[in-house]
Short mmCIF file of C-alpha atoms in Angstrom, two decimals:
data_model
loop_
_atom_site.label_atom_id
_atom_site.label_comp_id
_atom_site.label_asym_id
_atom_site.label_seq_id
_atom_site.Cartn_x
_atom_site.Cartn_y
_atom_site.Cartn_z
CA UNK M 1 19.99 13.30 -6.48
CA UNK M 2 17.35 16.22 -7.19
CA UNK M 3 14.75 13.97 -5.01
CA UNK M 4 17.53 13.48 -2.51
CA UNK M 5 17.99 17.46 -2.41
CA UNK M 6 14.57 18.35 -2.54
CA UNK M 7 13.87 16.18 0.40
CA UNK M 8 16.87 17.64 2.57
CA UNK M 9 15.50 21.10 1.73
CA UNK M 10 12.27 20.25 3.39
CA UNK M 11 13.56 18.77 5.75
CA UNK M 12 15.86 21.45 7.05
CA UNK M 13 12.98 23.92 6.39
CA UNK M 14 9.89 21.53 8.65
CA UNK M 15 12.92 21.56 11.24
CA UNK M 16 13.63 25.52 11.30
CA UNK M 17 10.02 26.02 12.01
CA UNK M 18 9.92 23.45 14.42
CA UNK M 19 12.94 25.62 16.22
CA UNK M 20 11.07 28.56 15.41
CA UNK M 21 8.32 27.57 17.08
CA UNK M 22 10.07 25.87 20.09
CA UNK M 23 11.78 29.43 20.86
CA UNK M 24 8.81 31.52 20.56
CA UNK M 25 7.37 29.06 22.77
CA UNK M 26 9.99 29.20 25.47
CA UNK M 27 10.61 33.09 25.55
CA UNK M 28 6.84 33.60 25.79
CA UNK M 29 5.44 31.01 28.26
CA UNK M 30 6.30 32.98 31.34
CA UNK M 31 4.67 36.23 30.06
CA UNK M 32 1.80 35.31 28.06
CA UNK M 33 1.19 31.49 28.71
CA UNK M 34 -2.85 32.50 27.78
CA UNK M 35 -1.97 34.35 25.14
CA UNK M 36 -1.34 31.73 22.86
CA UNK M 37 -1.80 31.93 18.69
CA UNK M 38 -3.12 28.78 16.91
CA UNK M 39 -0.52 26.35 15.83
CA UNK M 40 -2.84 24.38 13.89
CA UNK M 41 -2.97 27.54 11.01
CA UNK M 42 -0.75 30.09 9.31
CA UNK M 43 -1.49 33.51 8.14
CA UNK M 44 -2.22 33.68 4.35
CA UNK M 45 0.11 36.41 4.12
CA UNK M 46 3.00 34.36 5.38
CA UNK M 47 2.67 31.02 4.38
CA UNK M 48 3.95 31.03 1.07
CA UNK M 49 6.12 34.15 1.52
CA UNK M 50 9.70 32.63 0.27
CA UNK M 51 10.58 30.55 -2.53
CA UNK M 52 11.67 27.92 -0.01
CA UNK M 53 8.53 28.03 1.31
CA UNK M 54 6.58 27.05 -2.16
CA UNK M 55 9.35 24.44 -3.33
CA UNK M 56 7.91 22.97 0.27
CA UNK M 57 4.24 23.39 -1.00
CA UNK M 58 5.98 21.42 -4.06
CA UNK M 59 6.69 18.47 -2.60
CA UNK M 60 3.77 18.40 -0.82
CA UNK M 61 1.90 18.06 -3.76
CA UNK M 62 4.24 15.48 -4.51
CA UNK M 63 3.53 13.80 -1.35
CA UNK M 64 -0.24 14.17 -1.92
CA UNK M 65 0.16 11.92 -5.66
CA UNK M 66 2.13 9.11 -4.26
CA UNK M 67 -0.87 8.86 -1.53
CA UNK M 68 -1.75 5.28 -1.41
CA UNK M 69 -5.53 6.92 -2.03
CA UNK M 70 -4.12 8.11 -5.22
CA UNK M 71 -0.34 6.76 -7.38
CA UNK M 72 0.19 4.78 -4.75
CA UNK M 73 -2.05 1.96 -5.75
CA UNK M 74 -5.80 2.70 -5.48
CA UNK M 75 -6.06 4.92 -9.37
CA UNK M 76 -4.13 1.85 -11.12
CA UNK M 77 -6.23 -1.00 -8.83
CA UNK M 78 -9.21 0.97 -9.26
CA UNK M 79 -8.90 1.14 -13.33
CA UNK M 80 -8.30 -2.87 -13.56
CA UNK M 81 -11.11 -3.98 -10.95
CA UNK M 82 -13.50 -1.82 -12.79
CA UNK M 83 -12.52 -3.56 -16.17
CA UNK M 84 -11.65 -6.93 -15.14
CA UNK M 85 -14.06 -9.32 -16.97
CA UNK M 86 -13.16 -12.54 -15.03
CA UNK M 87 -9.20 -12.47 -15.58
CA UNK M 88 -9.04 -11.60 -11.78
CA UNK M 89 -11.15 -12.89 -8.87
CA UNK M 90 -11.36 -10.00 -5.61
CA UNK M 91 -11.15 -12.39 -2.64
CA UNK M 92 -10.15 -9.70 0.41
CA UNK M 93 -12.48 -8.65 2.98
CA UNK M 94 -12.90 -4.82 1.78
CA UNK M 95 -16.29 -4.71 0.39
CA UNK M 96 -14.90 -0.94 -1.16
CA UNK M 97 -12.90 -2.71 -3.27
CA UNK M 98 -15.31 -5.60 -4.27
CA UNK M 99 -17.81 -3.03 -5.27
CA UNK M 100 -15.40 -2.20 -8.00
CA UNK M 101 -15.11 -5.32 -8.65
CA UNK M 102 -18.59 -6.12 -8.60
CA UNK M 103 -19.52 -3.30 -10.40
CA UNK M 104 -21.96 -2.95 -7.95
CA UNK M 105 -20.55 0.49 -6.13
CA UNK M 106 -22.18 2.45 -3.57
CA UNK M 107 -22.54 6.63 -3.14
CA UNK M 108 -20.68 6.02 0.21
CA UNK M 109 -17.55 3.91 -0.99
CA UNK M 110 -15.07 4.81 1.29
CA UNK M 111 -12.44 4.15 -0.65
CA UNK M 112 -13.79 5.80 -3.93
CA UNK M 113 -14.59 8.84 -1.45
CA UNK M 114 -10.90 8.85 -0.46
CA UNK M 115 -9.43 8.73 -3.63
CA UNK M 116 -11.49 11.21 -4.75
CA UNK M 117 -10.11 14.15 -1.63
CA UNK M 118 -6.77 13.02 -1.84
CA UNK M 119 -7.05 14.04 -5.58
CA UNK M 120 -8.36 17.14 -4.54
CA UNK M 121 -6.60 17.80 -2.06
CA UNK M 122 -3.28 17.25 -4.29
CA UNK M 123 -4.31 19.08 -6.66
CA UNK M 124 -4.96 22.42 -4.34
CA UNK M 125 -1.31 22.42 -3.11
CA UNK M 126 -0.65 22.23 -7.20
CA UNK M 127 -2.63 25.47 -7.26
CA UNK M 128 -1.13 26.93 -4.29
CA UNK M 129 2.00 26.43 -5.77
CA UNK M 130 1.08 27.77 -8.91
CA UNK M 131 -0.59 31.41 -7.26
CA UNK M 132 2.53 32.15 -5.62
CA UNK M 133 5.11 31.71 -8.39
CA UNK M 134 5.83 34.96 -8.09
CA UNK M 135 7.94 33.95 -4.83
CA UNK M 136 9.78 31.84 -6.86
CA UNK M 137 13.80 32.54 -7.82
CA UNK M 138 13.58 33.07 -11.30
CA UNK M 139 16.38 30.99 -11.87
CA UNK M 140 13.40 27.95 -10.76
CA UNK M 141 10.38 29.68 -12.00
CA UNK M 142 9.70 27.13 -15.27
CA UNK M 143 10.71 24.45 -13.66
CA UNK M 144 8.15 24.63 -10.26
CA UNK M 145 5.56 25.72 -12.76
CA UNK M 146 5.98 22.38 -14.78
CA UNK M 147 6.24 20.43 -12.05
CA UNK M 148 2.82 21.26 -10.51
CA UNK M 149 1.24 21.62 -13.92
CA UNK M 150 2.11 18.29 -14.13
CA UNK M 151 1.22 17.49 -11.21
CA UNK M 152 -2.34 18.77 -11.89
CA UNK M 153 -2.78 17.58 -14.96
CA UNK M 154 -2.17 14.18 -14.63
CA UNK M 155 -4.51 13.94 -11.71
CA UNK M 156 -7.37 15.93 -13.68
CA UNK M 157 -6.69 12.94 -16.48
CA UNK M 158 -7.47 10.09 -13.93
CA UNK M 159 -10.43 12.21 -12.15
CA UNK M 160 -12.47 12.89 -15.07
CA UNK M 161 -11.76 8.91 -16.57
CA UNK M 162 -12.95 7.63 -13.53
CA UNK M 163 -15.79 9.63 -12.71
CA UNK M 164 -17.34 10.67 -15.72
CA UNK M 165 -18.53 9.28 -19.19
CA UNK M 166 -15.54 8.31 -21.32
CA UNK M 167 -14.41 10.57 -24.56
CA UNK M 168 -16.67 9.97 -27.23
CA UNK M 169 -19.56 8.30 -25.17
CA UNK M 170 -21.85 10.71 -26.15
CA UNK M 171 -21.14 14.53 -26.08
CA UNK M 172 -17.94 15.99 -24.47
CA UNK M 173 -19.73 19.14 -24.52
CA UNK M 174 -22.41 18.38 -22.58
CA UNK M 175 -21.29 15.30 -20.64
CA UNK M 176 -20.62 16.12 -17.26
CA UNK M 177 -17.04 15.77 -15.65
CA UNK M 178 -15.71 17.00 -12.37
CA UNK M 179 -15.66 20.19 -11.02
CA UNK M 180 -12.74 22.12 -12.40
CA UNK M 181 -10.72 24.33 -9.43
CA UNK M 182 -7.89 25.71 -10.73
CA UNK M 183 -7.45 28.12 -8.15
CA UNK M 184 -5.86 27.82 -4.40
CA UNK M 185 -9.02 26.74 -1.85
CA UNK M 186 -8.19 28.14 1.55
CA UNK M 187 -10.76 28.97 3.16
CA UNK M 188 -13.75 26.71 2.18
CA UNK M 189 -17.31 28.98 1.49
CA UNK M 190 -20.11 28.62 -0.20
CA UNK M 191 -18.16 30.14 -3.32
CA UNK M 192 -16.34 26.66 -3.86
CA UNK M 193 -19.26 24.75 -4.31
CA UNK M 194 -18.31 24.31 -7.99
CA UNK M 195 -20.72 22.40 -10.50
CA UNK M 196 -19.40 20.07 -12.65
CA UNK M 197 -17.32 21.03 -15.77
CA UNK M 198 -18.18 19.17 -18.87
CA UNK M 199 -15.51 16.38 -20.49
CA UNK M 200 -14.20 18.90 -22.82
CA UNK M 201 -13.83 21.41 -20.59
CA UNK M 202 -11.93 18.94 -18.34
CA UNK M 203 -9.70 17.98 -21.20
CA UNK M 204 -9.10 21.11 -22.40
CA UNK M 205 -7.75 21.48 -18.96
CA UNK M 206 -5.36 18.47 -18.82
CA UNK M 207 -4.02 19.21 -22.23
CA UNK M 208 -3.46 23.12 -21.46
CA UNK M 209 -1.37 21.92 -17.87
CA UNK M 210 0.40 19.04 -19.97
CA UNK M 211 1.69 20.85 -22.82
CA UNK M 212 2.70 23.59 -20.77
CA UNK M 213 4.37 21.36 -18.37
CA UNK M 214 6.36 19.96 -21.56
CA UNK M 215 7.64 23.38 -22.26
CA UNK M 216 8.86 24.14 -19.55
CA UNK M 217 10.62 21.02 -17.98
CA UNK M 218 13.98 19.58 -19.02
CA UNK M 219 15.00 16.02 -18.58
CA UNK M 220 16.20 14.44 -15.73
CA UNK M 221 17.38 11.02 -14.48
CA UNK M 222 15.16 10.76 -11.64
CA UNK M 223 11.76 8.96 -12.54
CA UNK M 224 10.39 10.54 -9.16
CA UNK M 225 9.78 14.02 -10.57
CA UNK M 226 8.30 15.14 -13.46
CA UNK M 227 9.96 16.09 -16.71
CA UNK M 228 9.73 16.56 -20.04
CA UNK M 229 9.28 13.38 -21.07
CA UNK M 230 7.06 12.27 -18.40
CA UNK M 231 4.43 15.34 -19.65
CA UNK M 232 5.02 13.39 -22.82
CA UNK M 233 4.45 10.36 -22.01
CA UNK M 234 1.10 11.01 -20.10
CA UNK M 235 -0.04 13.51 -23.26
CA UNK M 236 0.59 10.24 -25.09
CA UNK M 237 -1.90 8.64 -23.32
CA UNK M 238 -4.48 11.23 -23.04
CA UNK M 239 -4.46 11.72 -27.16
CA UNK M 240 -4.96 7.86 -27.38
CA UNK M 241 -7.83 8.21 -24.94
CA UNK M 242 -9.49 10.80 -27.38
CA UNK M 243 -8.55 8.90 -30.72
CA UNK M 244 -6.44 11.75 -31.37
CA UNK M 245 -3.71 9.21 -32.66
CA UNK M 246 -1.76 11.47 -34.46
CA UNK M 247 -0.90 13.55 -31.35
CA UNK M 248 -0.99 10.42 -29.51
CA UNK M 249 2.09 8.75 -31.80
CA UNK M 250 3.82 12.22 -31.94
CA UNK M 251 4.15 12.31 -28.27
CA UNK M 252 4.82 8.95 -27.72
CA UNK M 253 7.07 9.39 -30.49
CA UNK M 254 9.17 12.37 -28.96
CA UNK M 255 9.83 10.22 -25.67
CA UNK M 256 11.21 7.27 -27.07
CA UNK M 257 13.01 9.42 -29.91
CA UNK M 258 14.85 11.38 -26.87
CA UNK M 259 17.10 8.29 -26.41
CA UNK M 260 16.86 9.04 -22.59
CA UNK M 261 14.76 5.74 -22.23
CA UNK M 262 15.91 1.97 -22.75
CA UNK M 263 13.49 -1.16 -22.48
CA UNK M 264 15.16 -3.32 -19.37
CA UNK M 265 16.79 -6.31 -20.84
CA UNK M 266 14.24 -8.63 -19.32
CA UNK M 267 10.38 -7.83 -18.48
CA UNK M 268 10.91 -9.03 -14.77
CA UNK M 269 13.84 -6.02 -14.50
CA UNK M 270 10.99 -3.20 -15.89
CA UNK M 271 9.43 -4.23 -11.91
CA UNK M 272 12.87 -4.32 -10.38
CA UNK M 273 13.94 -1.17 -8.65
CA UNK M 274 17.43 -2.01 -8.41
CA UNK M 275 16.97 -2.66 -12.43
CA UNK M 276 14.78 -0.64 -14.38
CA UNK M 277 15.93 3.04 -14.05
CA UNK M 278 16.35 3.12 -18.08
CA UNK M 279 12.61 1.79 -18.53
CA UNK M 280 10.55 3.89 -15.82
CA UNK M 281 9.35 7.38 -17.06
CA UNK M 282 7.66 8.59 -13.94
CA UNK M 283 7.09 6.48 -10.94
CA UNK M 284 5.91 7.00 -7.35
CA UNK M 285 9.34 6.71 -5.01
CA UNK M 286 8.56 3.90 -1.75
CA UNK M 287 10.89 3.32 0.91
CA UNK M 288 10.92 2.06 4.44
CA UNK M 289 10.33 5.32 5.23
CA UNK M 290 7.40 7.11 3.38
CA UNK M 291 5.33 6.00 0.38
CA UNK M 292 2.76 2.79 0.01
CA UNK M 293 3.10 0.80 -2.26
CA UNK M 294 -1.01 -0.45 -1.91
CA UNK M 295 -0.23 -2.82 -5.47
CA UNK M 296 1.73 -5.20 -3.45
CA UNK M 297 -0.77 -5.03 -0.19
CA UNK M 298 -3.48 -6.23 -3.01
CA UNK M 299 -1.68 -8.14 -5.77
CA UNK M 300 1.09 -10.40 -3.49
CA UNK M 301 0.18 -12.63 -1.56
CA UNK M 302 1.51 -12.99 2.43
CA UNK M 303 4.69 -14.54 1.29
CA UNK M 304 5.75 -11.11 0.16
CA UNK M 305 4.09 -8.92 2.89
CA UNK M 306 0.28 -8.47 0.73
CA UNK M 307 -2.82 -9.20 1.53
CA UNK M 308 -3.17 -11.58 -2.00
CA UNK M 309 -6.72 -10.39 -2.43
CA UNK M 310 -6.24 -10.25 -5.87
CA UNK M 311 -5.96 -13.45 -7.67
CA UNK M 312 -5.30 -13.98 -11.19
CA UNK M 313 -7.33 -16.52 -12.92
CA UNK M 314 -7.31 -19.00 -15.48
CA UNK M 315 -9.00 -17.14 -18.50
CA UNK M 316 -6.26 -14.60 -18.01
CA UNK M 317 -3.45 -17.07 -17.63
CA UNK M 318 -4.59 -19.28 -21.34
CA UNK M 319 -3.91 -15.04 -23.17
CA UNK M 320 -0.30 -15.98 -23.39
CA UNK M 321 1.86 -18.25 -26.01
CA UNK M 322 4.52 -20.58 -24.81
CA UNK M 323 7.76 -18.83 -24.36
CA UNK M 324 6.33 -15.56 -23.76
CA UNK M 325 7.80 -14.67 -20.60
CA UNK M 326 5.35 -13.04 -19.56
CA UNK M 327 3.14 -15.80 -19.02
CA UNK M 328 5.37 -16.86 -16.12
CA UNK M 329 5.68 -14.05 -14.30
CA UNK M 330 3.25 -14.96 -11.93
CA UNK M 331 3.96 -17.10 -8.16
CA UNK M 332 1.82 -19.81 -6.84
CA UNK M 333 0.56 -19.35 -3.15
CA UNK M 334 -2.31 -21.12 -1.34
CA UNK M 335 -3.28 -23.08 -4.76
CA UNK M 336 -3.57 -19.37 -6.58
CA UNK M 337 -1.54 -17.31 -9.03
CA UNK M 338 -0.69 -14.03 -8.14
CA UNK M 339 1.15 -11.37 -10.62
CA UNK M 340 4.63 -10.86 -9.64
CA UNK M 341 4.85 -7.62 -10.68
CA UNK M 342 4.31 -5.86 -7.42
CA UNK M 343 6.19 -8.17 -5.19
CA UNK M 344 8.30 -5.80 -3.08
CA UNK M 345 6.61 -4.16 -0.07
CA UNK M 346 8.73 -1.46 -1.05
CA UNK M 347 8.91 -1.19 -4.55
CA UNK M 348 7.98 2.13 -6.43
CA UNK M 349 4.87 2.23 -8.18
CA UNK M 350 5.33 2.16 -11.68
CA UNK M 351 3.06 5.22 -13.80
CA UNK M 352 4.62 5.52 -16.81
CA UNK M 353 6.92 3.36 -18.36
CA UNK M 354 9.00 3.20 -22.08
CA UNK M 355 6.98 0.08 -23.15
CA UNK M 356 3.78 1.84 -23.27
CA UNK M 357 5.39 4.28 -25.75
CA UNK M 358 6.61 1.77 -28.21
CA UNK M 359 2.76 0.33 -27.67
CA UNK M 360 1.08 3.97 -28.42
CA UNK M 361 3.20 4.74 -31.34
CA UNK M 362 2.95 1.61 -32.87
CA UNK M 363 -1.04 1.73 -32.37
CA UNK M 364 -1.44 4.99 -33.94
CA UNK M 365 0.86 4.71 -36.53
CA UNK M 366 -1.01 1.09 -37.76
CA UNK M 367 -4.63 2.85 -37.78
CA UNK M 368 -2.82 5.96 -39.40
CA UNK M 369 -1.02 3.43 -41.78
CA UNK M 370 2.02 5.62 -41.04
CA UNK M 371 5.72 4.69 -40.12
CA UNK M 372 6.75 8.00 -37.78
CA UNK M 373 9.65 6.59 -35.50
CA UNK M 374 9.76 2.77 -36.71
CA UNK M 375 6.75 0.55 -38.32
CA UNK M 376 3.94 -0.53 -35.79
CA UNK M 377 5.74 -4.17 -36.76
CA UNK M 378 9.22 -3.21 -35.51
CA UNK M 379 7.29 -1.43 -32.50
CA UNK M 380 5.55 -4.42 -31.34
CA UNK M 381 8.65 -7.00 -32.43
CA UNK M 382 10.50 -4.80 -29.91
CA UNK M 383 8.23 -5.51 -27.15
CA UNK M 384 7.66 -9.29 -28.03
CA UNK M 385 11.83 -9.67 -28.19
CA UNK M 386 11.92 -8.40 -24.51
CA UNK M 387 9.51 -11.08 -23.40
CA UNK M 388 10.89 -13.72 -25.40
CA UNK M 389 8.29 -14.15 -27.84
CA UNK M 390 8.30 -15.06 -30.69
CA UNK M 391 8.65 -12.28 -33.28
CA UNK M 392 5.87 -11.34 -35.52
CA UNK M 393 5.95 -11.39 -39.46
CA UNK M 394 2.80 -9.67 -40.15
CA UNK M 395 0.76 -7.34 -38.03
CA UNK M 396 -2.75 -5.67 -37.30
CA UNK M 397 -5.00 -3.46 -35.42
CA UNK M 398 -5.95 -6.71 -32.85
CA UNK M 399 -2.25 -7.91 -32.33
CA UNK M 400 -1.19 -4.73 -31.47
CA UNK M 401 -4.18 -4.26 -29.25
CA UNK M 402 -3.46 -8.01 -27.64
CA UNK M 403 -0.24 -7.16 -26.93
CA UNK M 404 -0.64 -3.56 -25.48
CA UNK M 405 -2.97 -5.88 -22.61
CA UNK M 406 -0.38 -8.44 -22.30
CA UNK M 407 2.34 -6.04 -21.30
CA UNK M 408 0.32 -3.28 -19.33
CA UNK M 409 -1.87 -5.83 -17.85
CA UNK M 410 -2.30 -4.59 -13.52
CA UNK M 411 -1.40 -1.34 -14.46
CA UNK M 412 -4.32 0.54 -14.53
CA UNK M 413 -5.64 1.24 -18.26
CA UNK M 414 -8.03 -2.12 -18.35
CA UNK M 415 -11.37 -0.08 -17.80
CA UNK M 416 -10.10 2.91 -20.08
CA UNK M 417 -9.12 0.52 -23.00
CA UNK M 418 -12.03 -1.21 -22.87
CA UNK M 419 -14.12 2.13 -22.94
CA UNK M 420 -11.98 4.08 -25.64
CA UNK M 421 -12.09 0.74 -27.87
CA UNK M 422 -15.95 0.44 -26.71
CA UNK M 423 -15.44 -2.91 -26.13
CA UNK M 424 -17.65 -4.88 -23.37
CA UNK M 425 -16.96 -5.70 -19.74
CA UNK M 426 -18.43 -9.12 -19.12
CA UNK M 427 -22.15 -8.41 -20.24
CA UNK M 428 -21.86 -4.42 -19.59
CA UNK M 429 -21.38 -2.39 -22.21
CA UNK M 430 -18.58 -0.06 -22.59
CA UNK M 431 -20.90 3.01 -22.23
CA UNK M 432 -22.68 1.41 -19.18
CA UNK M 433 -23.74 3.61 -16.10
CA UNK M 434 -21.76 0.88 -13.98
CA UNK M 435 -18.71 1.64 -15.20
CA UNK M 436 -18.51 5.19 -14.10
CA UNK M 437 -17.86 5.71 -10.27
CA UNK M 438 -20.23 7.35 -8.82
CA UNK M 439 -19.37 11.26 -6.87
CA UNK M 440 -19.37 10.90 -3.19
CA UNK M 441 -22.54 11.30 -1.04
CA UNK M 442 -19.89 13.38 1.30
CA UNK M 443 -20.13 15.57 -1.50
CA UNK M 444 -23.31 15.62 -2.99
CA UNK M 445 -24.34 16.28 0.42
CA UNK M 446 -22.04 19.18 1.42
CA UNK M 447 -22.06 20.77 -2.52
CA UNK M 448 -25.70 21.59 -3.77
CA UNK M 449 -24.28 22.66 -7.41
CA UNK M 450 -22.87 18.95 -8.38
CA UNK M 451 -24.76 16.81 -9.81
CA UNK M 452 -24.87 12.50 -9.59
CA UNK M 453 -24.02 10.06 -12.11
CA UNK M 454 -26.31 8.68 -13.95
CA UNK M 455 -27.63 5.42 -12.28
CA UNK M 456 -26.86 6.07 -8.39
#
């Protein structure tokens, strides 16, 4: 309902300009048809004058995250190509994508380059939204501010994983992220040619937007927005990215301990829309309408409106033990396997779901040797159940880890696990040069403070 509302408030607002606009045309074009203002800008002043006008620049931002340059497929399909170690096989015709694959990636990937402005570029209408919340109606103040901090956040996560050295591969103090604006960029000068921030500094950044976010949402039922738990859940994940694992089981901790969540009853409903409201903690929203859903062009095959470039293999296939159902999700098409998690042209893209959670907490709490919520054995028991496993008696470190890539697997933390467990990819080595993408020549060229990854 709040989506639905938000939406309708846009929508009403892009069509009282577009009236606007129409009159001012009409009255003026016998009078002044030469004297004509641009149409393609708005004064500073004026563009963000109303608290309508910023809950706009809100969903915007919104918009900009379920890009399918960003949430919208190419973050997730980016972290699994770059980690897959012969579990998948990239068969399409976009050599962008079988760089990643490849590990063989160019300074002029296009589609590296274009995940890499559409982050930007969502994460300036985050900032515009946050300079003007002084327009904002007190009585939505917190709530805009934790929804773009969110917004921000999360993005700055995904950024600095993907384009810079992992946490703990060598100094976060000195290892170089991405540049850090946290500032609206209107007008581009020389004054935004930003260097790089370090890894910590990046961090430091995520974490300050994240747990600020968490203060300052509530709870809601729609997995399309941000909330509480959804800064939660993504804190979760950046903790267990730095090893913090007692923050990391903590926050995990407080999502599933908020009751608001529910595993689906099966693991094919956690990739049902019509079915998996209870599991999905943040999501990006498709319909027939708006939103891509760039999982399914990639993952299905043609049978369900994809391209079926991605093809799961063998090696992946042997990882799982009879009855798991799990093991079958996958359909058969042209003599290969595809997951069948992504089926529906217009499914939503799955972020953050309550399985993960259970997966964190019971993670931390095993290397911890801690019990904060349930046992890592009850955790993992839980998740096995849903599938139809069989349960576990005992448990360790490696089951736990085995079953966090059984249940996650396509969604987007392969190349992060591996690096945060510094475990190899195929004959590269977690810390390898190849596994960091390298910044844009677009911006290399145009920014003379950044600096390139090593190796490119």
């Amino acid at each position: 309902m709040i989506y639905l509302k938000k939406l309708d408030k846009m929508n009403k607002n892009i069509k009282n300009w577009l009236f606007v606009g129409a009159s001012a045309v009409l009255m003026t074009a016998c009078d002044s048809r030469l004297d004509v203002k641009p149409t393609q800008s708005i004064e500073e002043s004026t563009a963000l004058a109303t608290s309508q006008d910023v809950e706009v620049t809100l969903i915007g931002a919104y918009d900009g995250l379920s890009s399918n340059n960003l949430y919208g497929g190419a973050v997730q399909y980016s972290g699994e190509l770059l980690g897959d170690d012969a579990e998948v096989r990239f068969a399409g015709t976009f050599s962008t994508l079988d760089e990643l694959w490849r590990k063989t990636m160019t300074t002029t990937n296009g589609q590296t380059q274009l995940t890499w402005l559409q982050a930007y570029s969502t994460i300036n209408r985050a900032n515009n939204v946050l300079a003007s919340l002084d327009k904002v109606e007190a009585s939505k103040k917190a709530q805009v501010e934790g929804e773009a901090r969110f917004i921000r956040g999360l993005v700055y996560f995904d950024l600095v994983r993907l384009w810079a050295k992992a946490w703990g591969d060598g100094d976060n103090a000195t290892n170089l992220g991405v540049p850090l604006v946290t500032t609206p960029t209107r007008i581009v000068s020389e004054a935004d040619s930003r260097p790089r921030a370090t890894v910590a500094a990046v961090y430091t950044q995520v974490l300050e937007d994240l747990t600020k976010a968490e203060s300052l949402l509530g709870n809601i039922s729609d997995a399309g927005f941000a909330s509480k738990s959804s800064a939660q859940a993504i804190l979760a994940r950046v903790y267990l990215q730095q090893g913090n694992y007692a923050a990391a089981r903590d926050a995990a901790n407080r999502v599933i301990a908020s009751n608001q969540f529910a595993l689906t009853p099966t693991f094919a409903e956690a990739f049902e829309d019509a079915s998996n409201d209870s599991e999905m903690i943040f999501k990006v929203i498709v319909t027939d309408q708006d939103g891509t859903n760039d999982l399914n062009t990639f993952y299905a095959p043609s049978t369900y409106q994809g391209r079926g470039d991605i093809r799961i293999q063998a090696k992946h296939l042997a990882l799982y033990a009879a009855g798991d159902s799990r093991g079958t999700f996958f359909v058969r098409a042209s003599n290969n396997n595809f997951t069948a998690k992504f089926l529906d042209q217009y499914g939503d893209v799955p972020v953050a779901r309550l399985a993960e959670m259970y997966l964190i907490r019971a993670e931390a709490n095993q290397r911890l040797n801690t019990a904060i919520g349930a046992t890592p054995l009850a955790d993992i028991n839980r998740i096995r159940a849903r599938a139809g496993a069989r349960a576990l008696t005992t448990v360790d470190l490696n089951a736990i880890l085995a079953e966090r890539k059984l249940e996650l697997a396509f969604e987007g933390q392969q190349v992060h696990d591996a690096k945060r467990l510094k475990r190899n990819v195929g004959t590269l080595a977690f810390s390898d040069n190849k596994l960091v993408i390298p910044i844009p020549q677009r911006e290399i060229d145009t920014n003379k403070a950044l600096v390139q990854n090593p190796g490119y």
